[in-house]
mmCIF file with all atom_site columns, C-alpha atoms in Angstrom:
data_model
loop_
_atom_site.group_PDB
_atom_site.id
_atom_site.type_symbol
_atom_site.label_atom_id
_atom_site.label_alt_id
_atom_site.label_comp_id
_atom_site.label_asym_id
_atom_site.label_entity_id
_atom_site.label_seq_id
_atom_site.pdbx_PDB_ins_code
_atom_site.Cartn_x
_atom_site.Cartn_y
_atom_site.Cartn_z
_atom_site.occupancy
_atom_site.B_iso_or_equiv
_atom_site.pdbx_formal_charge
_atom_site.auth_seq_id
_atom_site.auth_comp_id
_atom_site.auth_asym_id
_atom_site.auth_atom_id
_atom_site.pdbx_PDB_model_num
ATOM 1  C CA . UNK A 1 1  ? 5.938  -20.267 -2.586  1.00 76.00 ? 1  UNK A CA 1
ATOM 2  C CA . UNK A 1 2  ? 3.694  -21.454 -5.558  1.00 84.00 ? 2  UNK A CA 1
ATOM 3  C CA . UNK A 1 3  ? 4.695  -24.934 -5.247  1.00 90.00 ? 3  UNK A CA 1
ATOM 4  C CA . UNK A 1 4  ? 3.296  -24.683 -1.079  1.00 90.00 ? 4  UNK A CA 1
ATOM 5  C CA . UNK A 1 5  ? 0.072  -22.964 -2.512  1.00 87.00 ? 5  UNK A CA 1
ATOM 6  C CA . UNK A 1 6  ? -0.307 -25.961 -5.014  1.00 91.00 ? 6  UNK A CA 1
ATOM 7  C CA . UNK A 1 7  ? 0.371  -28.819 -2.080  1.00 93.00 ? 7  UNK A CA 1
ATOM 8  C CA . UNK A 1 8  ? -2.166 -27.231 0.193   1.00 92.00 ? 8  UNK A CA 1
ATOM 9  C CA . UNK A 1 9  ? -5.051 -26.795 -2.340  1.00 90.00 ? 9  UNK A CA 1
ATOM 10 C CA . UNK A 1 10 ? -4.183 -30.546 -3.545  1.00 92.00 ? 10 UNK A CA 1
ATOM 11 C CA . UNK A 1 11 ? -4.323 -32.053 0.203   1.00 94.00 ? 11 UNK A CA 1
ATOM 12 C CA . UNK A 1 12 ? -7.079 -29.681 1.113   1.00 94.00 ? 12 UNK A CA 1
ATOM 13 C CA . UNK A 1 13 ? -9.858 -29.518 -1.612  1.00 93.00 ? 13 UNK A CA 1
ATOM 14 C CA . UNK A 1 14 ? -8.062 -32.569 -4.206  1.00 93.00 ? 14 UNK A CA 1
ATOM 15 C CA . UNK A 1 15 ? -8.084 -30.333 -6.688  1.00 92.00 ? 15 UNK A CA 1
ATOM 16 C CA . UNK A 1 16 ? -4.552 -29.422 -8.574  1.00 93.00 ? 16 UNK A CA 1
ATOM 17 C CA . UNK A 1 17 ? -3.880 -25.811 -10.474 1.00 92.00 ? 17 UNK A CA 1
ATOM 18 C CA . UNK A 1 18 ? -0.942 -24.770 -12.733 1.00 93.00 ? 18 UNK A CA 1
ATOM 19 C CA . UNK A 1 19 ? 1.550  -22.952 -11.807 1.00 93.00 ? 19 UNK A CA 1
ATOM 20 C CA . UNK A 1 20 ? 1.169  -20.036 -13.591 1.00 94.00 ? 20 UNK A CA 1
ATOM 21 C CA . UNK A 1 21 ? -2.358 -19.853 -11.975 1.00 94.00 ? 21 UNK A CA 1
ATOM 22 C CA . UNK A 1 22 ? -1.070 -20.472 -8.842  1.00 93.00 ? 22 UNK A CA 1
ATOM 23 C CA . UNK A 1 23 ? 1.543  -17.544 -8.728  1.00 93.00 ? 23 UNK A CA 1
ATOM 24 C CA . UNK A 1 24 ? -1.410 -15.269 -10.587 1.00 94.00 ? 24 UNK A CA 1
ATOM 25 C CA . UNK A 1 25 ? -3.617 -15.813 -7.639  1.00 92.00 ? 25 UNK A CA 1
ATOM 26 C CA . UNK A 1 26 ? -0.444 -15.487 -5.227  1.00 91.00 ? 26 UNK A CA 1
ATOM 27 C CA . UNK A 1 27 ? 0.022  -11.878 -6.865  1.00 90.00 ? 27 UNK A CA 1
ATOM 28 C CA . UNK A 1 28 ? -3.725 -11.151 -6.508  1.00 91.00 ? 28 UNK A CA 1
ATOM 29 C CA . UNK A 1 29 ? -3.565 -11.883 -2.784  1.00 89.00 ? 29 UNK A CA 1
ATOM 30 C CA . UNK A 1 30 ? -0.091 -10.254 -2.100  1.00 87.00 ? 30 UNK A CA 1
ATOM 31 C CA . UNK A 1 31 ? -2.223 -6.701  -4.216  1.00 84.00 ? 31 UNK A CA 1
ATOM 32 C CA . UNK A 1 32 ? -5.269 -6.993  -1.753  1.00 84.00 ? 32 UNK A CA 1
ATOM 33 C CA . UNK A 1 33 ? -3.028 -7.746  1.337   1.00 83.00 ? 33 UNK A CA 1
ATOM 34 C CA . UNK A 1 34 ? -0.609 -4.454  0.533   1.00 80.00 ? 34 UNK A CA 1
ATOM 35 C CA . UNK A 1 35 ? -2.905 -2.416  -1.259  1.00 78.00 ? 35 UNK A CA 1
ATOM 36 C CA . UNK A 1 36 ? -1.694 -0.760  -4.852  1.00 76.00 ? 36 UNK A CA 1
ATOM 37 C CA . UNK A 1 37 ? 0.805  2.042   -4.438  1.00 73.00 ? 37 UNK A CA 1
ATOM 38 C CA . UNK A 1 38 ? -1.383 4.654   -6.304  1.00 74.00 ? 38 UNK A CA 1
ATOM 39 C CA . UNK A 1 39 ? -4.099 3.789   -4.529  1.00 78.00 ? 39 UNK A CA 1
ATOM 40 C CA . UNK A 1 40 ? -2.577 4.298   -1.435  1.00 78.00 ? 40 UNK A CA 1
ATOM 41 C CA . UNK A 1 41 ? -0.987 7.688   -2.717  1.00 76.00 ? 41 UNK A CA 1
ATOM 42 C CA . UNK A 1 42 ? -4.440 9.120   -3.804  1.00 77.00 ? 42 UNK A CA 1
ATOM 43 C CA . UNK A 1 43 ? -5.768 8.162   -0.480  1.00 84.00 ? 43 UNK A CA 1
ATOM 44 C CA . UNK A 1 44 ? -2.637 9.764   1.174   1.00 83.00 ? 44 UNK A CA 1
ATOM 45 C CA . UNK A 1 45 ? -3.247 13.194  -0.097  1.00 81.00 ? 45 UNK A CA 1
ATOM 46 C CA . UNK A 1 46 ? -7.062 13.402  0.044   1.00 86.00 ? 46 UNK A CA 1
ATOM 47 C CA . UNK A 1 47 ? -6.207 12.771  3.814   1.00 86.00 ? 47 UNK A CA 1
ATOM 48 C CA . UNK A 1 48 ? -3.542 15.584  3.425   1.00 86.00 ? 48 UNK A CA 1
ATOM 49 C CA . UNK A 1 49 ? -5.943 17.708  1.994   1.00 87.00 ? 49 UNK A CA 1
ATOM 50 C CA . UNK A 1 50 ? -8.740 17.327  4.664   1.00 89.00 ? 50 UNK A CA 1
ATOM 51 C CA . UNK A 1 51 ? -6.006 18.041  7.749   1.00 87.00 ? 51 UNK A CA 1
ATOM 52 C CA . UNK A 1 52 ? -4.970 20.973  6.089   1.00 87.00 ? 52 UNK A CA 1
ATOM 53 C CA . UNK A 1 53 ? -9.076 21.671  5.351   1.00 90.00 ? 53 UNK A CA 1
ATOM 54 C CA . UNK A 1 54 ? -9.835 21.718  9.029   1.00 90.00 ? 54 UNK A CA 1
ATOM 55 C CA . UNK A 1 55 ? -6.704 22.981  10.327  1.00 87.00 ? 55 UNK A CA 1
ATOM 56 C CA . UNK A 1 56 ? -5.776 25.976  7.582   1.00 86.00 ? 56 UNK A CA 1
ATOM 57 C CA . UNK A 1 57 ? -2.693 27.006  9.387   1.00 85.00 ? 57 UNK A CA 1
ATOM 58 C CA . UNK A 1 58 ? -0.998 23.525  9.444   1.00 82.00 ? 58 UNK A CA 1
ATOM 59 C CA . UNK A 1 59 ? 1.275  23.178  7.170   1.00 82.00 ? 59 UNK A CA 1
ATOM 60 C CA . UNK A 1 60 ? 2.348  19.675  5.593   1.00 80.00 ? 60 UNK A CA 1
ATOM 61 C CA . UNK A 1 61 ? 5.340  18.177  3.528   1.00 80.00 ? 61 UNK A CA 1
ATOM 62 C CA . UNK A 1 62 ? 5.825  15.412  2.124   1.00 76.00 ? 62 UNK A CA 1
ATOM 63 C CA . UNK A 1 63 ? 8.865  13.725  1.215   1.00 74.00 ? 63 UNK A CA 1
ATOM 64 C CA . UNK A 1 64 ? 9.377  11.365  -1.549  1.00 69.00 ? 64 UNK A CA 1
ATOM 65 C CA . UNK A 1 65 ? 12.098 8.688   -1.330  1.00 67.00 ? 65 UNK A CA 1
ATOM 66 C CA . UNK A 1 66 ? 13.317 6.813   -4.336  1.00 63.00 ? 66 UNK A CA 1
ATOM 67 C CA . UNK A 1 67 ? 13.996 3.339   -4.355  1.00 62.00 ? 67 UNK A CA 1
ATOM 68 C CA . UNK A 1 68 ? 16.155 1.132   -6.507  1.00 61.00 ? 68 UNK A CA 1
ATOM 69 C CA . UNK A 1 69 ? 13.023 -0.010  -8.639  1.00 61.00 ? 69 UNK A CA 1
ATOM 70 C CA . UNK A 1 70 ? 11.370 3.070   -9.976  1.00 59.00 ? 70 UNK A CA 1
ATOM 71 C CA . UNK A 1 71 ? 7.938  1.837   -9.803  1.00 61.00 ? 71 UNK A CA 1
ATOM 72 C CA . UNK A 1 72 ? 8.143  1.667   -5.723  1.00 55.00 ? 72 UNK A CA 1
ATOM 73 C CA . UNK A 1 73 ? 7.721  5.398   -4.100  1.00 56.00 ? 73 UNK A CA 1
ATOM 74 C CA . UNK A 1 74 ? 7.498  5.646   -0.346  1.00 53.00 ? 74 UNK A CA 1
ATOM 75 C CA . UNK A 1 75 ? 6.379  8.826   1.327   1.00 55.00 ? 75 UNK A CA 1
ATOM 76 C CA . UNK A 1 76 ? 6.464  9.858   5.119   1.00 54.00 ? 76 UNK A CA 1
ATOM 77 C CA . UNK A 1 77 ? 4.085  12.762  5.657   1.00 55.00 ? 77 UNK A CA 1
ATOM 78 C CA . UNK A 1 78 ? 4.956  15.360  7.938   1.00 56.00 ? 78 UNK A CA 1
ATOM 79 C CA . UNK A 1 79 ? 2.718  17.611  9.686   1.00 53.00 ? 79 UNK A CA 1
ATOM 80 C CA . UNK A 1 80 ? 3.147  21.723  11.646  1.00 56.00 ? 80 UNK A CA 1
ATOM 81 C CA . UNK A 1 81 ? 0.204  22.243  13.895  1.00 54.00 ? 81 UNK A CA 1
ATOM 82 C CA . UNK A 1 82 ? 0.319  25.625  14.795  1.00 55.00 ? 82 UNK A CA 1
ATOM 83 C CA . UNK A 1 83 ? 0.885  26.203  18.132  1.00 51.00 ? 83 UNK A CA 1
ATOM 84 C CA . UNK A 1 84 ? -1.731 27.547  20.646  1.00 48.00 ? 84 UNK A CA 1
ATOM 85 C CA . UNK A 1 85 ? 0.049  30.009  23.417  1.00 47.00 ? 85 UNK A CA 1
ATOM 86 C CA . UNK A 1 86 ? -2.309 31.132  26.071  1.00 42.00 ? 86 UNK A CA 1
#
């Protein structure tokens, strides 16, 4: 993938990069494209917390899954809106 990123800045701009800078930028790009896991977790329960802020009898879980490399969490949210019976 490196080796593509090096070919296209060499045809398009003539200039040439190593490869270690190459897959550095490649990372750098991948982290703004997918966002940063804690990142995304603090914004996942400050949006947690404001549901259950507007809506006090909702009540949310969330559900951690491990994956084979421990520094990758994923989380599915799920959310009890009371129910409203007129």
């Amino acid at each position: 993938m490196t080796m593509a990123l090096r070919e296209q800045l060499q045809r398009k701009y003539r200039v040439e990069i190593s490869k270690m800078k190459a897959f550095r930028a490649r990372e750098v790009a991948l982290k703004i494209i997918r966002g940063d896991y804690a990142t995304q977790y603090t914004l996942l329960r400050d949006y947690l917390l404001e549901v259950q802020n507007r809506n006090p009898d909702t009540t949310i879980i969330v559900d951690v899954e491990s994956e084979p490399n421990p520094d990758v969490r994923q989380e599915s949210p799920g959310m009890c809106m009371p129910v409203l019976v007129l």
